mmCIF file of C-alpha atoms in Angstrom:
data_model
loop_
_atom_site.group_PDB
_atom_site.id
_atom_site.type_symbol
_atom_site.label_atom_id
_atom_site.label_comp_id
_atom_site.label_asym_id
_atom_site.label_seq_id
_atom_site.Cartn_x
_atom_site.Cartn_y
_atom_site.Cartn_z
ATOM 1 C CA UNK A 1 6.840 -2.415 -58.223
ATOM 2 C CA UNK A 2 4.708 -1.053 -54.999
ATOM 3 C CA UNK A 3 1.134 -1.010 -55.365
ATOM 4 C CA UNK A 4 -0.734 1.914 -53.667
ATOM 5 C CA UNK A 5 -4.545 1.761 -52.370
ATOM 6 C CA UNK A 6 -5.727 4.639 -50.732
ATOM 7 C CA UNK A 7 -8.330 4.183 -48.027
ATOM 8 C CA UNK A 8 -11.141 6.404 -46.183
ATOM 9 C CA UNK A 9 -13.052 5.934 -43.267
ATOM 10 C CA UNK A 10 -15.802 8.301 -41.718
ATOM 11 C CA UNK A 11 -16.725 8.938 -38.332
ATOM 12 C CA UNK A 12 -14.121 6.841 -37.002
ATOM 13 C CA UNK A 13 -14.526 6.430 -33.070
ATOM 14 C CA UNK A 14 -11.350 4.294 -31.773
ATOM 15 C CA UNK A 15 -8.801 5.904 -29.828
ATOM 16 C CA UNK A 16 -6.145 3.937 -31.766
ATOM 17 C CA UNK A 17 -5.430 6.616 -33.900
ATOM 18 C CA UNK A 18 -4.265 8.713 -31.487
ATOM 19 C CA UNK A 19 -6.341 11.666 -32.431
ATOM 20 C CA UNK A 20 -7.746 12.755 -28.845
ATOM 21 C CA UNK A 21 -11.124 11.472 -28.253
ATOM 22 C CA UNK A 22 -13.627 10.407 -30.946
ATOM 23 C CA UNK A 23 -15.756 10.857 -32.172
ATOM 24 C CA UNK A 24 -15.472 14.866 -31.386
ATOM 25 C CA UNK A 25 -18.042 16.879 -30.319
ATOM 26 C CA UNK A 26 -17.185 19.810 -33.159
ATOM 27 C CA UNK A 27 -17.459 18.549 -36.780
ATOM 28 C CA UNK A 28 -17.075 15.452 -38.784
ATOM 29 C CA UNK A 29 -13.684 13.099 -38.847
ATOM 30 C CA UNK A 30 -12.771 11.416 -41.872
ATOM 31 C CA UNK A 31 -9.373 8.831 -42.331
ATOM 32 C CA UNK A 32 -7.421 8.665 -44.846
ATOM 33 C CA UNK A 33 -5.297 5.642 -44.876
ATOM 34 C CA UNK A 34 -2.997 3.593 -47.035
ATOM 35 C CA UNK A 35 -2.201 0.345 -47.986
ATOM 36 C CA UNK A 36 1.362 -0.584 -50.007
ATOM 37 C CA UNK A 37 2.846 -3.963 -51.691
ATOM 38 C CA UNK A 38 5.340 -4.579 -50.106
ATOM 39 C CA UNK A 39 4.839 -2.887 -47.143
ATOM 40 C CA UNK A 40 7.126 0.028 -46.511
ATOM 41 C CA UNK A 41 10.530 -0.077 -44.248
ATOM 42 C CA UNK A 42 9.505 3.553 -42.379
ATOM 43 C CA UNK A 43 6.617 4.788 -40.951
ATOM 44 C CA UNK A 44 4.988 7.687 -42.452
ATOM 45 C CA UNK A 45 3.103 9.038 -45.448
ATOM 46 C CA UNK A 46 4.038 7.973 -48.896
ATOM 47 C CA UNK A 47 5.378 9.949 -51.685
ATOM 48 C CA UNK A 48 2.170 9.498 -53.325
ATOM 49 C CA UNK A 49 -0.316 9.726 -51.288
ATOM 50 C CA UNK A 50 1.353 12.762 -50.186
ATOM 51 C CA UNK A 51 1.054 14.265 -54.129
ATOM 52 C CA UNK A 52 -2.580 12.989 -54.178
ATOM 53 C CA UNK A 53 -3.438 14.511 -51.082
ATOM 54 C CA UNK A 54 -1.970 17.481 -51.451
ATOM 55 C CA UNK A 55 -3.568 17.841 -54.699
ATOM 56 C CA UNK A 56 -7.214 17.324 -52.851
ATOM 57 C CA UNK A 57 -6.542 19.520 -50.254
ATOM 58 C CA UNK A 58 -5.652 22.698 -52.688
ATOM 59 C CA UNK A 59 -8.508 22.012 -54.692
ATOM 60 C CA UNK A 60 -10.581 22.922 -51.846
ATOM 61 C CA UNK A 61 -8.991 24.950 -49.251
ATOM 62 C CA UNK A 62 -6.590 27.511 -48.430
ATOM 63 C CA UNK A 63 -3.914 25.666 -46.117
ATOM 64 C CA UNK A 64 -1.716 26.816 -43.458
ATOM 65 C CA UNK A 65 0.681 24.851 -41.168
ATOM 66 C CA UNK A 66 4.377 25.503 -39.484
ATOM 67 C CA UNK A 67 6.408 25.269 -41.909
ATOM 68 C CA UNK A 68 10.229 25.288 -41.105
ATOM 69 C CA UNK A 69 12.075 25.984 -44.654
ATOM 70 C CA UNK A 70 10.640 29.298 -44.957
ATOM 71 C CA UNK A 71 12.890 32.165 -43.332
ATOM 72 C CA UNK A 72 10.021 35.200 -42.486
ATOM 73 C CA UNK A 73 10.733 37.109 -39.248
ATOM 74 C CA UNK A 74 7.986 39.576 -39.538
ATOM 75 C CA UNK A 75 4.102 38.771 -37.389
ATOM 76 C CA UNK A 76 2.007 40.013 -40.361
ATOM 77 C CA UNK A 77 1.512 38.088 -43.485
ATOM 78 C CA UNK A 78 4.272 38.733 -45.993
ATOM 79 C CA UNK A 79 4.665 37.621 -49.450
ATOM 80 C CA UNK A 80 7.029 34.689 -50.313
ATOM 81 C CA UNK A 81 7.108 33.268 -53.515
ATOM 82 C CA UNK A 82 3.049 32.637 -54.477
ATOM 83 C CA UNK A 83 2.521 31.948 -50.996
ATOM 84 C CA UNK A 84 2.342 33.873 -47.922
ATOM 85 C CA UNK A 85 3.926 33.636 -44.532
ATOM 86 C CA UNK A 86 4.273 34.881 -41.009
ATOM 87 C CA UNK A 87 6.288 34.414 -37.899
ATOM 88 C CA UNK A 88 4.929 33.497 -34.531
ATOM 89 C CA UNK A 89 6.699 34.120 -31.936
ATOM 90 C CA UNK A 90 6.657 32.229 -28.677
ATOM 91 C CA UNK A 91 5.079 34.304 -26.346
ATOM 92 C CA UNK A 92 6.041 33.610 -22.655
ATOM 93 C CA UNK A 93 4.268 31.918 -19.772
ATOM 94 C CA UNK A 94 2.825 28.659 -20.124
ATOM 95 C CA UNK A 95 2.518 28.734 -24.132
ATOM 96 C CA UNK A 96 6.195 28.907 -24.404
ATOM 97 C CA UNK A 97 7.062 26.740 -22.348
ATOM 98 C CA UNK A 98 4.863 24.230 -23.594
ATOM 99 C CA UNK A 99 6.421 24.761 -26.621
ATOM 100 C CA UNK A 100 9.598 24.394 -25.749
ATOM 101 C CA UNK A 101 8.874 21.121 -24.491
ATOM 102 C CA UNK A 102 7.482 20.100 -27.702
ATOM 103 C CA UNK A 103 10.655 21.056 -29.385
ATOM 104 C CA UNK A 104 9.613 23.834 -31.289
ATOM 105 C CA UNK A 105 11.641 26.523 -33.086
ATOM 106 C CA UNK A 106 12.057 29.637 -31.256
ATOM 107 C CA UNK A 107 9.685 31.300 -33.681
ATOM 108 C CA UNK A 108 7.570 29.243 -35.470
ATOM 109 C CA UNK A 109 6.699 30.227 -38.814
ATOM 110 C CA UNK A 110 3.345 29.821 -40.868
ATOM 111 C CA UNK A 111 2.861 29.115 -44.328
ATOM 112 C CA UNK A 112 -0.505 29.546 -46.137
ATOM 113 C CA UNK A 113 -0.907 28.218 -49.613
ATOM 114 C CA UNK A 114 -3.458 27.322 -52.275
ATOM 115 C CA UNK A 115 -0.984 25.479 -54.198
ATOM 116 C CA UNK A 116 -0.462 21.713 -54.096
ATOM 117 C CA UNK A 117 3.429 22.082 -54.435
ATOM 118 C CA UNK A 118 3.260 23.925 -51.218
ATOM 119 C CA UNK A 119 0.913 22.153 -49.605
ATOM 120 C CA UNK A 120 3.629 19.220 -49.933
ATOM 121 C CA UNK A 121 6.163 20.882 -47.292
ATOM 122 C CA UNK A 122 3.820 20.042 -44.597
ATOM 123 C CA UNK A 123 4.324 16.218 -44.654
ATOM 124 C CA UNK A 124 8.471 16.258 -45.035
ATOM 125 C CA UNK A 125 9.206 19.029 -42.186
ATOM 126 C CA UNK A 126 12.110 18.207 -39.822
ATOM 127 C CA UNK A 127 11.037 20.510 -37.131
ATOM 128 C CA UNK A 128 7.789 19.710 -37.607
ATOM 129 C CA UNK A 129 7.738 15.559 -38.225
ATOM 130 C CA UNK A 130 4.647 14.294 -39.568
ATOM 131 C CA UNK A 131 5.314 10.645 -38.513
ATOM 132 C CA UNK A 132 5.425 12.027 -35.041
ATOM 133 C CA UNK A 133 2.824 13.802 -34.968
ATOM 134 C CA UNK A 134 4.100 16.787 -34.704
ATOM 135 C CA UNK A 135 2.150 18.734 -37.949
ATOM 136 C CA UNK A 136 -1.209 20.366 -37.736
ATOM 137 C CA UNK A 137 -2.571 21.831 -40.698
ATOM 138 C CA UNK A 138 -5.465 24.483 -40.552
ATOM 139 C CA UNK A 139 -8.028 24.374 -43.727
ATOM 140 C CA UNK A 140 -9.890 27.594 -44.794
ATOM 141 C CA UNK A 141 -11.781 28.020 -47.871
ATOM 142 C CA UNK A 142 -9.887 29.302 -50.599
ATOM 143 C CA UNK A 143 -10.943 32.627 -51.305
ATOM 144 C CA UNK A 144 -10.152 34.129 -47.422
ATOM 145 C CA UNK A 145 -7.613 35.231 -45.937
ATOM 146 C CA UNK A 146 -4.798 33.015 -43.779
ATOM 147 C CA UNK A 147 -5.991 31.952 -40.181
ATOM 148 C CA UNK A 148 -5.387 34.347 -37.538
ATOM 149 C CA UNK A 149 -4.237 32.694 -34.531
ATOM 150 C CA UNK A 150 -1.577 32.883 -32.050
ATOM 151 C CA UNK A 151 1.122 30.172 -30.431
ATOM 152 C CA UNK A 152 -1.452 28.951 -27.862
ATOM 153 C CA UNK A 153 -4.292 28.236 -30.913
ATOM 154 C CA UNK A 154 -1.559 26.334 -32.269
ATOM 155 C CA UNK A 155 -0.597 24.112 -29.680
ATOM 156 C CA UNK A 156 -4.291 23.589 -29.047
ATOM 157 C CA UNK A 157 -4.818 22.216 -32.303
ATOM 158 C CA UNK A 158 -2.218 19.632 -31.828
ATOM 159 C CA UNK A 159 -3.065 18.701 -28.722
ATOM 160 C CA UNK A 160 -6.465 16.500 -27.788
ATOM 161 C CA UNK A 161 -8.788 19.112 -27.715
ATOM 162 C CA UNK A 162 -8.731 20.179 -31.261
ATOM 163 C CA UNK A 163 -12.062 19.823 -32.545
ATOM 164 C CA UNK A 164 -12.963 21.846 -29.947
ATOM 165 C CA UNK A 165 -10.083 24.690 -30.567
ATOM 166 C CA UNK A 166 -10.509 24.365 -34.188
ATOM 167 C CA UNK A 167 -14.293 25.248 -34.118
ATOM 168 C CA UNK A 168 -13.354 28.527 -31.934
ATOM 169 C CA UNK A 169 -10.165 29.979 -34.283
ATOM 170 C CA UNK A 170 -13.264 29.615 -36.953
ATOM 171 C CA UNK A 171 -11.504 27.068 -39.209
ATOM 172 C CA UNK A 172 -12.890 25.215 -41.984
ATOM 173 C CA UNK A 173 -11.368 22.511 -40.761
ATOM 174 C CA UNK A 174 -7.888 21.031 -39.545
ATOM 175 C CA UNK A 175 -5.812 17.856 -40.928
ATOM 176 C CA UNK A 176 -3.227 16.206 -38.381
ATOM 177 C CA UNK A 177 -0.962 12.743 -38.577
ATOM 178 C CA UNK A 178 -2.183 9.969 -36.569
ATOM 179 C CA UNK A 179 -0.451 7.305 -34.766
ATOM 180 C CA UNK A 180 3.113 6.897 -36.050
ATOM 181 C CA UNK A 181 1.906 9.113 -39.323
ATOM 182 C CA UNK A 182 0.641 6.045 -40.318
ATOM 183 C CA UNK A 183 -3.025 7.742 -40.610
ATOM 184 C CA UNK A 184 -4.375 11.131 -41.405
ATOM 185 C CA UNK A 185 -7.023 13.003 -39.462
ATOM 186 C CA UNK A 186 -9.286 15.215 -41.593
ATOM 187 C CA UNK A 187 -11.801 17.177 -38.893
ATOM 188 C CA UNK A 188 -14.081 18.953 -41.373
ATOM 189 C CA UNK A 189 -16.734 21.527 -39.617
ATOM 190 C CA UNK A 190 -18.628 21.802 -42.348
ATOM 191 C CA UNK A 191 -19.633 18.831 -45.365
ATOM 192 C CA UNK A 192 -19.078 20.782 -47.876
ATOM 193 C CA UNK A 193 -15.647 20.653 -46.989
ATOM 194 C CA UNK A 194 -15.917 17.090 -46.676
ATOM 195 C CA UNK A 195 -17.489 16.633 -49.790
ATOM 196 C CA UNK A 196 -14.956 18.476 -51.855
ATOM 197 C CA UNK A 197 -12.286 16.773 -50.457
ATOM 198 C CA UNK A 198 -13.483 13.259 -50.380
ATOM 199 C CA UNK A 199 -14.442 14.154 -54.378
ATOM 200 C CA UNK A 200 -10.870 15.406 -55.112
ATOM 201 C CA UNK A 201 -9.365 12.464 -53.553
ATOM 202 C CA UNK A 202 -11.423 10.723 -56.101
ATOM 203 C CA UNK A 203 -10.419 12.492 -58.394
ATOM 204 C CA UNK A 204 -6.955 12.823 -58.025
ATOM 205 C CA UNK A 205 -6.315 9.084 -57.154
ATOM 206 C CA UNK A 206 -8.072 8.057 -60.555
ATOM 207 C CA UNK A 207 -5.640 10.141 -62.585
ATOM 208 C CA UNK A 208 -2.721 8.868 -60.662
ATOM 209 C CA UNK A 209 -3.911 4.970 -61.070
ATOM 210 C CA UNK A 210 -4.453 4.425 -57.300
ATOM 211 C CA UNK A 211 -6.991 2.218 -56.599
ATOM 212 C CA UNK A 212 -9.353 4.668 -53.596
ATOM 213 C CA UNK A 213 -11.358 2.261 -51.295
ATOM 214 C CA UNK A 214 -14.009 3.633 -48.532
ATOM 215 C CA UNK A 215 -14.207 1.229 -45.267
ATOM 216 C CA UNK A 216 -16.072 1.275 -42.636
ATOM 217 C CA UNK A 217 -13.876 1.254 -39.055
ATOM 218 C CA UNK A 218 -13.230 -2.334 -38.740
ATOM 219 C CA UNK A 219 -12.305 -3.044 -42.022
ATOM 220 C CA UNK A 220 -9.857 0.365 -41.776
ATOM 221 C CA UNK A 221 -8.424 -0.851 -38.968
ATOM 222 C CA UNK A 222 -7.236 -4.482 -40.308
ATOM 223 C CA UNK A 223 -6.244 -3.100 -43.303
#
C-alpha cells in the first residue's frame, strides 16, 4: 500500500526548483510537494495528488492551459463539452520559432475550465509533459472570462520570467511543474488566491485521507 503526504512550502527562494529566479519580484510562490512509501519508479505527479489538486484549484479559479486532446481550430472561445476552448496559432517571427524549438503543436490549443475533471488533463498531456516542464497553467477567478493572450504570453509564462509576464496578461495567478515534475509552482498575485487554495488543499486532502504537512524550505527540500 503507498502512503501519500502532501507538502507546502511558501516563499521558497532556491533555484533548485527550476522555477526561474526566486523569490519573484510579482506575487507570492507557494510549493506543493509530495512524499510516497515506497517511493515511486517515474518522475512526475501522482494520481492523487493530481485529483486533490485539481480539486483545489477548481474550487478557486477558472483554469486554462494547452491542452492537446481537444480538437478546436477556431481563435475565439468555442464551446466544448462544459468547457471552453480556443486555438492559437503560431504566429511567425521569433514566437514561432521559439516554439518550434520547444516542440510545440503547430497550433496550440487552450482549454479553460472550472471543473476538476478538466482541470486533470493538464498534468497527463503528451505534447505538453508535465514532468518536463513543459505545462503552464494560467489561474483566473472563477466568475471571468478565459485569459486573453497570444503565443508569445504563453511562452513567456513558461519561460523564467513569468512572474513578471504573468502580472502583465493580468492573471490571478499561474501554476507550472518544477524540476523533473517532481514539484509544483503556484505564483499567486494576490492572497486571496493563496488563501483559497492553500484552504482547499486542506480540505480536499482531509477527505481523501492524505496526511497535508506545511515546511519551511529546508525541511521541503530534504523531504
Amino acid at each position: 500500500m503507498t502512503e501519500t503526504t502532501l507538502l507546502v512550502c511558501r516563499d521558497a527562494r532556491s533555484e533548485q526548483w527550476q522555477l526561474g529566479p526566486l523569490p519573484p519580484e510579482k506575487g507570492g510562490l507557494t510549493l506543493i510537494g509530495w512524499r510516497q512509501t515506497p517511493t515511486p519508479r517515474e518522475a512526475g505527479i501522482p494520481a492523487v495528488v493530481a485529483e486533490i489538486t485539481a480539486r483545489a484549484l477548481s474550487a478557486c479559479a477558472r483554469v486554462t492551459f494547452p491542452c492537446s486532446t481537444v480538437a478546436v481550430t477556431y481563435p475565439r472561445w468555442t464551446i466544448t463539452g462544459d468547457d471552453v476552448a480556443r486555438a492559437l496559432p503560431h504566429e511567425g517571427g521569433a514566437a514561432e520559432l521559439h516554439a518550434r524549438s520547444a516542440g510545440l503543436p503547430r497550433d496550440v490549443v487552450l482549454l479553460s475550465t472550472l471543473r476538476p475533471e478538466s482541470i486533470l488533463l493538464l498534468f497527463d498531456d503528451a505534447a505538453f509533459p508535465w514532468w518536463r516542464g513543459g505545462q503552464v497553467a494560467m489561474l483566473s477567478p472563477p466568475e471571468s472570462a478565459p485569459p486573453d493572450i497570444d503565443l508569445a504570453t504563453l511562452l513567456e509564462l513558461a519561460g523564467p520570467e513569468w512572474a513578471q509576464a504573468g502580472a502583465e496578461a493580468g492573471l490571478a495567478g499561474i501554476l507550472r511543474p518544477g524540476v523533473d515534475g517532481d514539484v509544483a509552482g503556484l505564483l499567486c498575485f494576490n492572497e486571496t488566491l493563496a488563501r483559497c487554495f492553500l484552504s482547499s488543499l486542506a480540505t480536499e486532502s482531509l477527505e481523501t485521507g492524505i496526511t497535508l504537512a506545511t515546511l519551511p524550505e529546508a525541511g521541503f527540500i530534504a523531504r
